[in-house]
Amino acid sequence: DAGVTQSPTHLIKTRGQQVTLRCSPKSGHDTVSWYQQALGQGPQFIFQYYEEEERQRGNFPDRFSGHQFPNYSSELNVNALLLGDSALYLCASSFRTGWIEDTEAFFGQGTRLTVV
Amino acid sequence: AQSVTQLGSHVSVSEGALVLLRCNYSSSVPPYLFWYVQYPNQGLQLLLKYTSAATLVKGINGFEAEFKKSETSFHLTKPSAHMSDAAEYFCAVSGRTGFQKLVFGTGTRLLVSP
């Protein structure tokens, strides 16, 4: 059973560019969340998608946007990259039944984004 | 609002010694609490979670944690450290219903010496 898979594993971008990160959830999961983990810090919640809609958002600017596809996979887009966007971006998936999240979040290996 | 505080950014133990990683939480609603482990250049792996079924929670790799409401604590312990336990450990809190997010602490790096 494949877990949460993220691509690419590493990425180097120039300040001002745009980037797209991809995530495939664990089989059977329908909810995807994205987290940013700066060096030496704990992960910070960016947003969560369920049924192709953004359901909750953390304290991140509009430069951060996302999408969830009918097959539950998800993309994280970051526009106008800043040096401070350099971080490990983690995708987590889970399964929910209506109002209740039935499983804990399973995390992918992350995408290491470096902005130069 | 929810938050967690992990006391000690680094904890050093000898192999075979007791491991104690401290976590205190703040939550305006009954929380779910989690401990995750992160090995270098990897994602997060769930060690254990508290969902109110029992205050003493047993997890993988011999770890356990006790929920103490009066102390708002959820400390992680392991009776005997192994070299392979060296990693970063994160405590996290979330709500119980609706669309919830994990709020993480800043992490504690566990160093195990032979």
Coordinates of C-alpha atoms in Angstrom, one line a residue, chain A:
Chain A
D1 CA 0.0 0.0 0.0
A2 CA 1.6 3.2 -1.1
G3 CA 1.5 5.9 1.5
V4 CA 1.4 9.6 0.8
T5 CA 3.6 10.5 -2.2
Q6 CA 5.0 13.9 -3.0
S7 CA 6.8 15.3 -6.0
P8 CA 9.3 16.5 -6.6
T9 CA 11.5 15.7 -3.6
H10 CA 13.8 18.7 -4.1
L11 CA 13.3 21.9 -6.0
I12 CA 15.4 25.1 -6.5
K13 CA 13.6 28.2 -7.7
T14 CA 14.6 31.8 -8.1
R15 CA 13.0 34.6 -6.2
G16 CA 9.9 35.9 -7.9
Q17 CA 9.2 32.6 -9.7
Q18 CA 6.1 30.4 -9.3
V19 CA 6.2 26.7 -8.1
T20 CA 3.8 23.8 -8.0
L21 CA 4.1 20.9 -5.6
R22 CA 2.1 17.7 -6.0
C23 CA 0.7 15.2 -3.5
S24 CA -1.1 11.9 -3.9
P25 CA -2.9 10.8 -0.8
K26 CA -2.7 7.4 0.8
S27 CA -5.1 4.9 -0.8
G28 CA -8.6 5.4 0.6
H29 CA -8.0 8.9 1.9
D30 CA -10.0 11.8 0.8
T31 CA -8.7 14.8 2.7
V32 CA -5.4 16.5 2.0
S33 CA -3.6 19.1 4.2
W34 CA -0.4 21.0 3.4
Y35 CA 2.1 22.2 6.0
Q36 CA 5.3 24.3 5.7
Q37 CA 8.2 23.4 7.9
A38 CA 11.0 25.9 8.1
L39 CA 14.4 24.8 9.1
G40 CA 14.5 24.0 12.8
Q41 CA 10.8 24.7 13.3
G42 CA 7.6 22.6 13.7
P43 CA 5.3 22.3 10.7
Q44 CA 2.8 25.2 10.1
F45 CA -0.6 24.5 8.7
I46 CA -1.2 26.1 5.3
F47 CA -4.6 24.7 4.2
Q48 CA -6.8 21.7 3.9
Y49 CA -8.9 20.3 1.0
Y50 CA -11.9 18.0 1.1
E51 CA -14.3 17.4 -1.8
E52 CA -12.2 19.6 -4.0
E53 CA -12.8 22.7 -1.8
E54 CA -10.5 24.5 0.6
R55 CA -12.0 23.9 4.0
Q56 CA -9.6 25.6 6.3
R57 CA -6.7 27.9 5.9
G58 CA -3.8 28.9 8.1
N59 CA -2.1 32.3 8.3
F60 CA -0.5 32.3 4.9
P61 CA -0.8 35.0 2.2
D62 CA -2.8 34.6 -1.0
R63 CA 0.4 33.8 -2.8
F64 CA -0.2 30.3 -1.5
S65 CA -3.0 28.5 -3.3
G66 CA -4.1 25.0 -3.9
H67 CA -6.3 22.6 -5.6
Q68 CA -7.7 19.1 -5.1
F69 CA -8.6 16.9 -8.0
P70 CA -11.5 14.4 -8.3
N71 CA -9.0 11.5 -7.6
Y72 CA -8.2 13.3 -4.2
S73 CA -4.7 14.3 -5.3
S74 CA -3.7 17.9 -4.6
E75 CA -1.4 20.7 -5.7
L76 CA 0.2 23.5 -3.8
N77 CA 1.0 26.6 -5.8
V78 CA 3.2 29.4 -4.5
N79 CA 3.5 32.6 -6.6
A80 CA 6.1 35.4 -6.4
L81 CA 8.5 33.3 -4.4
L82 CA 10.4 34.9 -1.5
L83 CA 13.6 33.7 0.1
G84 CA 11.5 33.1 3.2
D85 CA 9.5 30.5 1.4
S86 CA 12.4 28.1 1.5
A87 CA 11.2 25.2 3.6
L88 CA 10.1 21.6 3.6
Y89 CA 6.5 21.3 2.4
L90 CA 4.6 18.4 3.8
C91 CA 1.4 16.9 2.5
A92 CA -0.8 14.9 4.9
S93 CA -3.8 12.8 4.1
S94 CA -6.6 11.4 6.1
F95 CA -10.1 10.0 5.7
R96 CA -13.3 11.6 7.0
T97 CA -16.9 10.6 7.3
G98 CA -18.9 13.8 7.1
W99 CA -18.1 15.9 10.1
I100 CA -15.7 13.5 11.7
E101 CA -12.1 12.9 10.7
D102 CA -11.8 9.1 11.0
T103 CA -8.1 8.7 10.8
E104 CA -5.1 10.5 11.9
A105 CA -3.0 12.4 9.3
F106 CA -0.4 10.4 7.4
F107 CA 2.5 12.5 6.1
G108 CA 4.5 12.3 3.0
Q109 CA 8.3 12.7 2.8
G110 CA 8.0 16.3 1.8
T111 CA 9.3 18.5 -0.9
R112 CA 12.4 20.6 -0.1
L113 CA 12.0 24.0 -1.7
T114 CA 15.0 26.3 -1.9
V115 CA 14.5 29.8 -3.1
V116 CA 17.6 31.6 -4.3

